[in-house]
Amino acid sequence: MTKKIAFQTLGCKLNYAETSTYERGFIREGLEVVPWTDQADVYLINTCTVTEHSEKKARNIIRKMHRVSPDAKIIVTGCYAELRREEIEKIEGVAMVVGAKEKPALVEKTMKLLSSEEASHTTVLPLAEQQEEKPDTKHLDKKEEALAIQALKSQMAEEYNEISKNMLPAYSSGERTRSFLKVQDGCNNFCAYCTIPYARGRSRNLPICELVKQAEAIASEGIKEIVITGINTGDFGRSTGETFLDLLKALDQVEGIERYRISSIEPNLITQEIVDWIASGTKFLPHFHIPLQVGNDELLKKAGRKYDTALFADRIDYIRSVMDKEGQPKVFFGIDVIVGLPGETDKLFLDTYHFLENRIKPAFIHIFPYSKRPGTRAAEMPDQVQDSIKTDRVKKLEELSDRLNRQFIEENKGVREKVLWESVDKDGNMSGYTGNYIRVERPYQEGKIGEIEEMTL
């Protein structure tokens, strides 16, 4: 009898791309994919650890899966699995925990588990290393010092190449119009509030030639838009010596893909060269998702961010100066913001609020209330902010985001823009997004789904 498998994914688009890749692997092994609410022989949950709520939700889903199918094998992977292995192992029904380093072998190990060839838990090895070592050069002359530094660079290159072997290639499938392509994983920043470097390891990537092959595979499925995603996407090239711009130029040549979006990129990694190239007439859309986190230099420094508000505003200004032209679609800016970081007073919060309202004026604000993460520097900081205050600040920023979004849509009225039609609404309409991420609707027409149509907004 064909075994059934169900999936549940929490967290970021990277997790969704990885889950989709696992799904394709299990289908090749002959398993039948069913909804996660159905009875299955295997449940795979891809977890998130960005907030305490994310971890609680993962635990609840594991328990629900076990209630639905008590005899099923429950496989747990993702960031929560990497950081809280022992905690997850104690939950009834969990058969295997797969950490970051074992992701490329997840399908194989699961199949062995099902055939009783391997019934033990996967060993999880942490990937993250907090600091890059520097050679002691105090007692060396200049020639010896140069040789010592070169030897360290060679050693680091070998380590990065070894780590890249453990990176799971991934892209999402199943949608008719858009795919998320994972180009990079891990992060070297170690921001004070974040556990991602511990959960996903150091920044690393596959070579461009491999990513082009994946983009070609996506195109072969009839998908016309790719969203480039990663943990620190703009840091692409750490393990191959290539650059992010090299990647963009190579992907731009893939036949069949008509549109690209960059899911998220740090402000200090958006160079003028990248912006100029995108604006020169490429397949990359006027859509930028950029993490700000806070609009106050004191808190940015405390959080360990790699920029200040002046640099952030300069990047936004430059993009607009190059890409915002009269009679053409305005650039969409989505901005990540954290509220309630330790030490965020009412005044410091208002700095963020007014910086967004008066200086940046994004089309959308993606808002996260700060969640204390064990093991991070921020968790030990004084002046933790009360949850009720965080909730109030989130509400204020949500209202600001709604107002700024309405303004952005108003500014684009009368502009000619291309829409990729995606789905059917319950009222009989189909919807889609413009290049600058404005959602529009029209009466449903089967032949239009997956097609790009130019229209006046």
Short mmCIF file of C-alpha atoms in Angstrom, two decimals:
data_model
loop_
_atom_site.label_atom_id
_atom_site.label_comp_id
_atom_site.label_asym_id
_atom_site.label_seq_id
_atom_site.Cartn_x
_atom_site.Cartn_y
_atom_site.Cartn_z
CA MET A 1 0.00 0.00 0.00
CA THR A 2 1.26 3.46 -0.90
CA LYS A 3 2.34 5.40 2.18
CA LYS A 4 0.91 8.86 2.72
CA ILE A 5 2.80 11.96 3.83
CA ALA A 6 1.54 15.38 4.95
CA PHE A 7 3.43 18.65 5.43
CA GLN A 8 3.07 21.69 7.63
CA THR A 9 5.34 24.74 7.29
CA LEU A 10 5.84 27.61 9.70
CA GLY A 11 7.90 30.75 9.31
CA CYS A 12 9.69 32.30 6.37
CA LYS A 13 9.52 31.81 2.61
CA LEU A 14 12.80 29.91 2.82
CA ASN A 15 11.03 27.23 4.87
CA TYR A 16 8.28 27.01 2.25
CA ALA A 17 10.86 26.55 -0.50
CA GLU A 18 12.56 23.80 1.49
CA THR A 19 9.30 22.02 2.29
CA SER A 20 8.34 22.09 -1.38
CA THR A 21 11.71 20.52 -2.21
CA TYR A 22 11.15 17.75 0.37
CA GLU A 23 7.70 17.16 -1.11
CA ARG A 24 9.12 16.64 -4.60
CA GLY A 25 11.65 14.22 -3.14
CA PHE A 26 9.03 12.12 -1.37
CA ILE A 27 6.86 12.02 -4.49
CA ARG A 28 9.86 10.62 -6.39
CA GLU A 29 10.10 7.95 -3.67
CA GLY A 30 6.50 6.96 -4.33
CA LEU A 31 4.75 8.54 -1.36
CA GLU A 32 1.32 10.13 -1.73
CA VAL A 33 0.96 13.71 -0.48
CA VAL A 34 -2.22 14.43 1.51
CA PRO A 35 -3.47 17.48 3.48
CA TRP A 36 -1.90 17.68 6.93
CA THR A 37 -5.35 17.50 8.54
CA ASP A 38 -5.83 14.01 7.06
CA GLN A 39 -4.52 10.73 8.39
CA ALA A 40 -1.04 9.98 7.08
CA ASP A 41 1.83 7.58 7.68
CA VAL A 42 4.34 10.42 7.91
CA TYR A 43 3.97 14.04 8.99
CA LEU A 44 6.75 16.51 8.35
CA ILE A 45 6.70 19.84 10.14
CA ASN A 46 9.17 22.54 9.13
CA THR A 47 9.48 24.82 12.14
CA CYS A 48 10.37 28.41 12.99
CA THR A 49 11.98 29.85 16.11
CA VAL A 50 11.81 33.59 15.49
CA THR A 51 9.34 34.09 18.35
CA GLU A 52 8.10 32.17 21.38
CA HIS A 53 4.70 32.02 19.65
CA SER A 54 6.28 30.23 16.66
CA GLU A 55 7.71 27.53 18.90
CA LYS A 56 4.44 27.10 20.79
CA LYS A 57 2.56 26.76 17.52
CA ALA A 58 4.99 24.06 16.36
CA ARG A 59 4.48 22.06 19.55
CA ASN A 60 0.71 22.31 19.22
CA ILE A 61 0.81 21.11 15.62
CA ILE A 62 3.02 18.13 16.53
CA ARG A 63 0.56 17.10 19.23
CA LYS A 64 -2.40 17.54 16.88
CA MET A 65 -0.72 15.39 14.23
CA HIS A 66 -0.16 12.69 16.82
CA ARG A 67 -3.81 12.79 17.87
CA VAL A 68 -4.99 12.51 14.26
CA SER A 69 -2.68 9.57 13.48
CA PRO A 70 -1.17 8.04 16.65
CA ASP A 71 0.87 5.47 14.68
CA ALA A 72 2.33 7.94 12.21
CA LYS A 73 5.99 8.93 12.09
CA ILE A 74 6.40 12.64 12.87
CA ILE A 75 9.53 14.25 11.42
CA VAL A 76 10.50 17.68 12.75
CA THR A 77 12.98 19.97 11.00
CA GLY A 78 13.63 23.70 10.70
CA CYS A 79 15.12 26.30 13.04
CA TYR A 80 13.24 25.21 16.16
CA ALA A 81 14.45 21.65 15.57
CA GLU A 82 18.06 22.83 15.35
CA LEU A 83 17.94 24.85 18.57
CA ARG A 84 15.61 22.78 20.80
CA ARG A 85 16.26 19.18 19.82
CA GLU A 86 15.90 17.64 23.29
CA GLU A 87 12.72 19.60 23.96
CA ILE A 88 11.12 18.31 20.75
CA GLU A 89 12.26 14.73 21.30
CA LYS A 90 10.21 14.62 24.49
CA ILE A 91 6.97 15.34 22.63
CA GLU A 92 4.96 12.16 22.16
CA GLY A 93 4.87 10.94 18.57
CA VAL A 94 8.12 12.52 17.34
CA ALA A 95 10.11 9.88 15.45
CA MET A 96 13.02 11.95 14.16
CA VAL A 97 14.47 15.42 14.51
CA VAL A 98 16.46 16.72 11.53
CA GLY A 99 18.85 19.60 12.13
CA ALA A 100 20.29 22.11 9.70
CA LYS A 101 23.26 20.03 8.62
CA GLU A 102 21.14 16.98 7.83
CA LYS A 103 18.53 18.67 5.62
CA PRO A 104 19.98 17.37 2.31
CA ALA A 105 19.55 13.79 3.63
CA LEU A 106 16.08 14.28 5.15
CA VAL A 107 14.17 12.33 2.49
CA GLU A 108 16.70 9.48 2.47
CA LYS A 109 16.73 9.18 6.26
CA THR A 110 12.95 9.25 6.43
CA MET A 111 12.65 6.48 3.86
CA LYS A 112 15.13 4.38 5.84
CA LEU A 113 13.12 5.03 8.97
CA LEU A 114 9.95 3.86 7.25
CA SER A 115 11.63 0.69 6.07
CA SER A 116 13.06 0.09 9.58
CA GLU A 117 16.62 0.20 8.23
CA GLU A 118 17.34 3.19 10.45
CA ALA A 119 15.13 3.93 13.47
CA SER A 120 17.43 6.19 15.44
CA HIS A 121 17.23 9.94 15.70
CA THR A 122 19.26 12.12 13.36
CA THR A 123 22.33 13.61 14.95
CA VAL A 124 22.15 17.38 14.96
CA LEU A 125 25.38 19.31 14.76
CA PRO A 126 25.39 23.09 15.25
CA LEU A 127 26.60 25.06 12.25
CA ALA A 128 27.05 28.49 13.75
CA GLU A 129 30.38 29.87 14.74
CA GLN A 130 30.16 33.16 16.53
CA GLN A 131 33.37 34.83 15.43
CA GLU A 132 35.92 34.39 12.68
CA GLU A 133 39.37 33.90 14.21
CA LYS A 134 42.26 36.17 13.35
CA PRO A 135 45.90 35.07 13.39
CA ASP A 136 48.19 36.39 16.11
CA THR A 137 50.51 38.62 14.10
CA LYS A 138 52.04 40.70 16.92
CA HIS A 139 55.46 39.05 16.66
CA LEU A 140 55.63 38.58 12.87
CA ASP A 141 57.33 40.72 10.25
CA LYS A 142 55.25 42.00 7.32
CA LYS A 143 56.06 39.05 5.04
CA GLU A 144 55.25 36.47 7.72
CA GLU A 145 52.09 38.38 8.63
CA ALA A 146 50.90 38.34 5.00
CA LEU A 147 51.56 34.59 4.77
CA ALA A 148 49.68 33.96 8.02
CA ILE A 149 46.66 35.97 6.84
CA GLN A 150 46.68 34.19 3.46
CA ALA A 151 46.80 30.80 5.21
CA LEU A 152 43.81 31.77 7.35
CA LYS A 153 41.87 32.91 4.27
CA SER A 154 42.57 29.57 2.58
CA GLN A 155 41.42 27.71 5.68
CA MET A 156 38.23 29.78 5.85
CA ALA A 157 37.56 29.15 2.14
CA GLU A 158 37.86 25.41 2.70
CA GLU A 159 35.48 25.64 5.66
CA TYR A 160 32.94 27.60 3.63
CA ASN A 161 33.14 25.09 0.79
CA GLU A 162 32.58 22.24 3.23
CA ILE A 163 29.59 24.01 4.76
CA SER A 164 28.10 24.63 1.31
CA LYS A 165 27.99 20.87 0.75
CA ASN A 166 25.45 20.77 3.57
CA MET A 167 23.21 23.44 2.05
CA LEU A 168 19.88 22.13 0.80
CA PRO A 169 19.08 23.40 -2.72
CA ALA A 170 15.44 24.47 -2.68
CA TYR A 171 12.66 26.14 -4.59
CA SER A 172 8.91 26.14 -4.16
CA SER A 173 6.52 24.60 -6.64
CA GLY A 174 2.80 23.92 -6.81
CA GLU A 175 1.76 27.45 -7.74
CA ARG A 176 1.09 28.32 -11.36
CA THR A 177 2.61 31.77 -11.29
CA ARG A 178 5.39 32.27 -8.72
CA SER A 179 8.26 30.30 -7.20
CA PHE A 180 10.57 31.09 -4.29
CA LEU A 181 14.19 30.24 -5.15
CA LYS A 182 16.61 29.79 -2.25
CA VAL A 183 19.95 31.32 -3.24
CA GLN A 184 21.61 31.73 0.15
CA ASP A 185 21.38 30.39 3.70
CA GLY A 186 22.74 31.34 7.11
CA CYS A 187 23.99 34.63 8.53
CA ASN A 188 27.22 35.97 10.04
CA ASN A 189 25.75 39.08 11.66
CA PHE A 190 24.72 37.78 15.11
CA CYS A 191 22.32 40.63 15.84
CA ALA A 192 21.56 40.94 19.54
CA TYR A 193 17.95 39.74 19.30
CA CYS A 194 18.30 36.96 16.71
CA THR A 195 18.88 33.18 16.90
CA ILE A 196 19.06 32.59 13.14
CA PRO A 197 22.89 32.26 12.95
CA TYR A 198 22.66 29.51 15.58
CA ALA A 199 19.74 27.79 13.85
CA ARG A 200 20.88 28.04 10.23
CA GLY A 201 24.62 28.51 10.53
CA ARG A 202 27.04 30.76 8.71
CA SER A 203 26.32 32.57 5.46
CA ARG A 204 26.80 30.25 2.50
CA ASN A 205 25.46 29.64 -0.99
CA LEU A 206 25.38 27.34 -3.97
CA PRO A 207 27.29 28.39 -7.11
CA ILE A 208 25.49 30.50 -9.70
CA CYS A 209 25.61 27.72 -12.30
CA GLU A 210 23.53 25.46 -10.00
CA LEU A 211 21.02 28.22 -9.25
CA VAL A 212 20.59 28.92 -12.97
CA LYS A 213 19.75 25.23 -13.47
CA GLN A 214 17.09 25.49 -10.74
CA ALA A 215 15.65 28.63 -12.33
CA GLU A 216 15.49 26.76 -15.65
CA ALA A 217 13.65 23.90 -13.90
CA ILE A 218 11.16 26.44 -12.52
CA ALA A 219 10.67 27.91 -16.00
CA SER A 220 10.02 24.43 -17.40
CA GLU A 221 6.97 24.22 -15.11
CA GLY A 222 5.47 27.27 -16.82
CA ILE A 223 6.13 29.59 -13.86
CA LYS A 224 6.90 33.15 -14.94
CA GLU A 225 7.98 34.86 -11.72
CA ILE A 226 10.76 33.98 -9.28
CA VAL A 227 11.24 35.49 -5.85
CA ILE A 228 14.90 35.30 -4.81
CA THR A 229 15.09 34.40 -1.15
CA GLY A 230 17.63 33.67 1.57
CA ILE A 231 18.41 34.44 5.19
CA ASN A 232 20.79 37.27 4.27
CA THR A 233 20.19 37.31 0.52
CA GLY A 234 22.50 40.18 -0.39
CA ASP A 235 25.42 38.40 1.30
CA PHE A 236 25.40 35.89 -1.56
CA GLY A 237 28.85 34.72 -2.63
CA ARG A 238 30.51 33.94 0.71
CA SER A 239 31.28 30.35 -0.21
CA THR A 240 31.85 30.67 -3.98
CA GLY A 241 33.63 34.00 -4.45
CA GLU A 242 30.83 35.25 -6.71
CA THR A 243 28.76 38.39 -6.13
CA PHE A 244 25.08 39.06 -5.72
CA LEU A 245 25.12 41.17 -8.86
CA ASP A 246 26.75 38.27 -10.75
CA LEU A 247 23.80 36.13 -9.66
CA LEU A 248 21.19 38.68 -10.73
CA LYS A 249 22.76 39.06 -14.17
CA ALA A 250 22.88 35.28 -14.71
CA LEU A 251 19.27 34.75 -13.63
CA ASP A 252 18.15 37.60 -15.87
CA GLN A 253 19.20 35.49 -18.88
CA VAL A 254 17.02 32.46 -18.02
CA GLU A 255 14.45 31.98 -20.77
CA GLY A 256 10.81 31.64 -19.71
CA ILE A 257 11.14 33.64 -16.50
CA GLU A 258 9.70 37.08 -17.10
CA ARG A 259 9.82 38.66 -13.64
CA TYR A 260 12.07 38.56 -10.57
CA ARG A 261 11.63 39.97 -7.08
CA ILE A 262 14.24 40.18 -4.32
CA SER A 263 12.50 38.99 -1.16
CA SER A 264 14.70 40.79 1.36
CA ILE A 265 18.05 42.55 1.30
CA GLU A 266 19.99 44.39 4.01
CA PRO A 267 20.29 48.16 3.34
CA ASN A 268 24.09 48.13 3.61
CA LEU A 269 24.24 45.46 0.88
CA ILE A 270 22.21 47.42 -1.70
CA THR A 271 24.91 49.03 -3.79
CA GLN A 272 24.44 51.76 -6.38
CA GLU A 273 25.79 49.33 -8.97
CA ILE A 274 22.98 46.86 -8.19
CA VAL A 275 20.32 49.57 -8.31
CA ASP A 276 21.65 51.05 -11.57
CA TRP A 277 21.70 47.63 -13.22
CA ILE A 278 18.15 46.73 -12.11
CA ALA A 279 16.92 50.09 -13.44
CA SER A 280 18.67 49.64 -16.79
CA GLY A 281 15.89 47.49 -18.26
CA THR A 282 16.03 44.07 -16.60
CA LYS A 283 13.45 41.51 -15.50
CA PHE A 284 13.86 42.66 -11.88
CA LEU A 285 10.81 44.52 -10.61
CA PRO A 286 10.58 47.87 -8.76
CA HIS A 287 9.98 46.02 -5.49
CA PHE A 288 12.35 46.09 -2.51
CA HIS A 289 11.86 44.46 0.88
CA ILE A 290 14.39 45.98 3.29
CA PRO A 291 14.76 45.39 7.05
CA LEU A 292 15.02 48.57 9.10
CA GLN A 293 14.12 47.06 12.53
CA VAL A 294 14.26 50.43 14.34
CA GLY A 295 14.53 54.03 13.18
CA ASN A 296 16.86 55.19 15.93
CA ASP A 297 20.67 55.03 15.81
CA GLU A 298 21.04 54.27 19.52
CA LEU A 299 18.87 51.16 19.26
CA LEU A 300 20.35 50.12 15.91
CA LYS A 301 23.83 50.07 17.46
CA LYS A 302 22.55 48.26 20.55
CA ALA A 303 20.90 45.64 18.34
CA GLY A 304 24.14 45.06 16.43
CA ARG A 305 22.86 46.24 13.05
CA LYS A 306 25.40 47.14 10.34
CA TYR A 307 24.02 50.57 9.35
CA ASP A 308 22.50 53.75 10.77
CA THR A 309 19.40 55.71 9.81
CA ALA A 310 21.40 58.04 7.55
CA LEU A 311 22.65 55.12 5.44
CA PHE A 312 19.18 53.58 5.34
CA ALA A 313 17.56 56.80 4.15
CA ASP A 314 20.35 57.33 1.61
CA ARG A 315 19.70 53.91 0.05
CA ILE A 316 15.96 54.61 -0.23
CA ASP A 317 16.61 58.05 -1.71
CA TYR A 318 19.01 56.67 -4.31
CA ILE A 319 16.64 53.92 -5.44
CA ARG A 320 13.83 56.45 -5.83
CA SER A 321 16.07 58.90 -7.70
CA VAL A 322 16.97 56.23 -10.25
CA MET A 323 13.70 54.31 -10.55
CA ASP A 324 10.82 56.69 -9.80
CA LYS A 325 10.06 58.39 -13.11
CA GLU A 326 7.11 60.59 -14.07
CA GLY A 327 4.24 58.55 -15.46
CA GLN A 328 5.85 55.23 -14.46
CA PRO A 329 5.03 52.88 -11.54
CA LYS A 330 6.42 54.00 -8.19
CA VAL A 331 8.92 51.75 -6.40
CA PHE A 332 7.39 49.51 -3.75
CA PHE A 333 9.25 49.48 -0.43
CA GLY A 334 8.31 46.92 2.22
CA ILE A 335 10.09 47.62 5.50
CA ASP A 336 10.63 45.22 8.44
CA VAL A 337 10.30 46.78 11.89
CA ILE A 338 10.68 45.31 15.40
CA VAL A 339 8.84 47.02 18.25
CA GLY A 340 9.68 46.67 21.92
CA LEU A 341 13.40 45.92 21.78
CA PRO A 342 14.96 46.23 25.26
CA GLY A 343 15.39 49.89 26.14
CA GLU A 344 12.86 51.15 23.57
CA THR A 345 11.25 54.09 25.39
CA ASP A 346 8.22 55.98 24.13
CA LYS A 347 10.57 58.58 22.65
CA LEU A 348 12.70 56.02 20.84
CA PHE A 349 9.59 54.33 19.46
CA LEU A 350 8.38 57.70 18.15
CA ASP A 351 11.75 58.12 16.43
CA THR A 352 10.99 54.96 14.45
CA TYR A 353 7.39 56.03 13.81
CA HIS A 354 8.30 59.47 12.50
CA PHE A 355 11.29 58.16 10.51
CA LEU A 356 8.91 55.87 8.65
CA GLU A 357 6.09 58.40 8.36
CA ASN A 358 8.06 61.45 7.27
CA ARG A 359 11.37 60.20 5.83
CA ILE A 360 10.98 56.73 4.33
CA LYS A 361 7.24 56.60 3.49
CA PRO A 362 7.18 52.90 2.54
CA ALA A 363 4.27 51.18 0.83
CA PHE A 364 4.07 48.56 3.57
CA ILE A 365 5.48 47.95 7.07
CA HIS A 366 6.04 44.37 8.21
CA ILE A 367 5.83 44.59 12.01
CA PHE A 368 7.18 42.16 14.61
CA PRO A 369 6.81 42.54 18.38
CA TYR A 370 10.16 41.69 19.99
CA SER A 371 10.23 38.20 21.48
CA LYS A 372 12.94 37.31 24.00
CA ARG A 373 15.07 34.49 22.57
CA PRO A 374 17.14 32.44 25.05
CA GLY A 375 20.86 32.64 24.38
CA THR A 376 20.81 36.03 22.68
CA ARG A 377 22.37 39.20 24.08
CA ALA A 378 19.06 41.06 24.03
CA ALA A 379 17.47 38.47 26.32
CA GLU A 380 19.87 39.52 29.09
CA MET A 381 19.51 43.26 28.57
CA PRO A 382 17.77 45.44 31.17
CA ASP A 383 14.67 47.54 30.46
CA GLN A 384 12.60 44.82 28.81
CA VAL A 385 9.38 46.29 27.38
CA GLN A 386 5.98 45.12 28.67
CA ASP A 387 3.86 43.05 26.27
CA SER A 388 0.95 45.48 26.57
CA ILE A 389 3.19 48.33 25.41
CA LYS A 390 4.43 46.24 22.48
CA THR A 391 0.84 45.50 21.48
CA ASP A 392 -0.05 49.19 21.52
CA ARG A 393 2.99 50.08 19.42
CA VAL A 394 2.24 47.33 16.90
CA LYS A 395 -1.28 48.74 16.50
CA LYS A 396 0.06 52.26 15.90
CA LEU A 397 2.45 51.03 13.20
CA GLU A 398 -0.26 48.90 11.57
CA GLU A 399 -2.45 52.00 11.27
CA LEU A 400 0.50 53.91 9.79
CA SER A 401 1.18 51.08 7.34
CA ASP A 402 -2.44 51.07 6.16
CA ARG A 403 -2.35 54.83 5.62
CA LEU A 404 0.95 54.74 3.74
CA ASN A 405 -0.28 51.86 1.58
CA ARG A 406 -3.39 53.82 0.57
CA GLN A 407 -1.16 56.77 -0.34
CA PHE A 408 1.08 54.51 -2.42
CA ILE A 409 -1.87 53.09 -4.35
CA GLU A 410 -3.22 56.61 -4.94
CA GLU A 411 0.17 57.74 -6.31
CA ASN A 412 0.05 54.92 -8.87
CA LYS A 413 -3.43 55.64 -10.21
CA GLY A 414 -3.48 56.28 -13.95
CA VAL A 415 -0.15 54.50 -14.48
CA ARG A 416 0.20 51.67 -17.01
CA GLU A 417 1.46 48.55 -15.25
CA LYS A 418 1.71 44.81 -15.92
CA VAL A 419 -0.25 42.34 -13.79
CA LEU A 420 0.46 38.64 -13.37
CA TRP A 421 -2.93 36.99 -12.83
CA GLU A 422 -2.88 34.36 -10.14
CA SER A 423 -6.09 32.99 -8.65
CA VAL A 424 -9.85 32.83 -8.33
CA ASP A 425 -11.62 34.70 -5.53
CA LYS A 426 -14.74 33.32 -3.89
CA ASP A 427 -16.82 36.07 -5.51
CA GLY A 428 -15.79 34.94 -8.99
CA ASN A 429 -12.96 37.42 -9.52
CA MET A 430 -9.34 36.66 -10.28
CA SER A 431 -6.50 38.57 -8.67
CA GLY A 432 -2.90 39.35 -9.35
CA TYR A 433 -0.05 41.68 -8.54
CA THR A 434 1.55 44.47 -10.50
CA GLY A 435 5.32 44.66 -10.79
CA ASN A 436 5.35 47.07 -7.86
CA TYR A 437 3.16 44.75 -5.79
CA ILE A 438 -0.26 46.34 -5.95
CA ARG A 439 -3.03 43.73 -5.76
CA VAL A 440 -5.72 44.15 -8.41
CA GLU A 441 -8.80 42.16 -9.43
CA ARG A 442 -10.83 41.51 -12.55
CA PRO A 443 -13.66 39.13 -13.50
CA TYR A 444 -12.42 35.55 -13.65
CA GLN A 445 -11.21 34.27 -16.99
CA GLU A 446 -9.55 30.84 -17.03
CA GLY A 447 -7.18 31.63 -19.88
CA LYS A 448 -5.74 34.64 -18.06
CA ILE A 449 -4.34 32.75 -15.04
CA GLY A 450 -0.56 32.68 -15.29
CA GLU A 451 -0.55 35.37 -17.95
CA ILE A 452 0.86 38.90 -17.72
CA GLU A 453 -1.48 41.66 -18.85
CA GLU A 454 -0.83 45.39 -19.11
CA MET A 455 -3.52 47.65 -17.74
CA THR A 456 -4.12 51.16 -16.37
CA LEU A 457 -4.32 51.32 -12.59
#
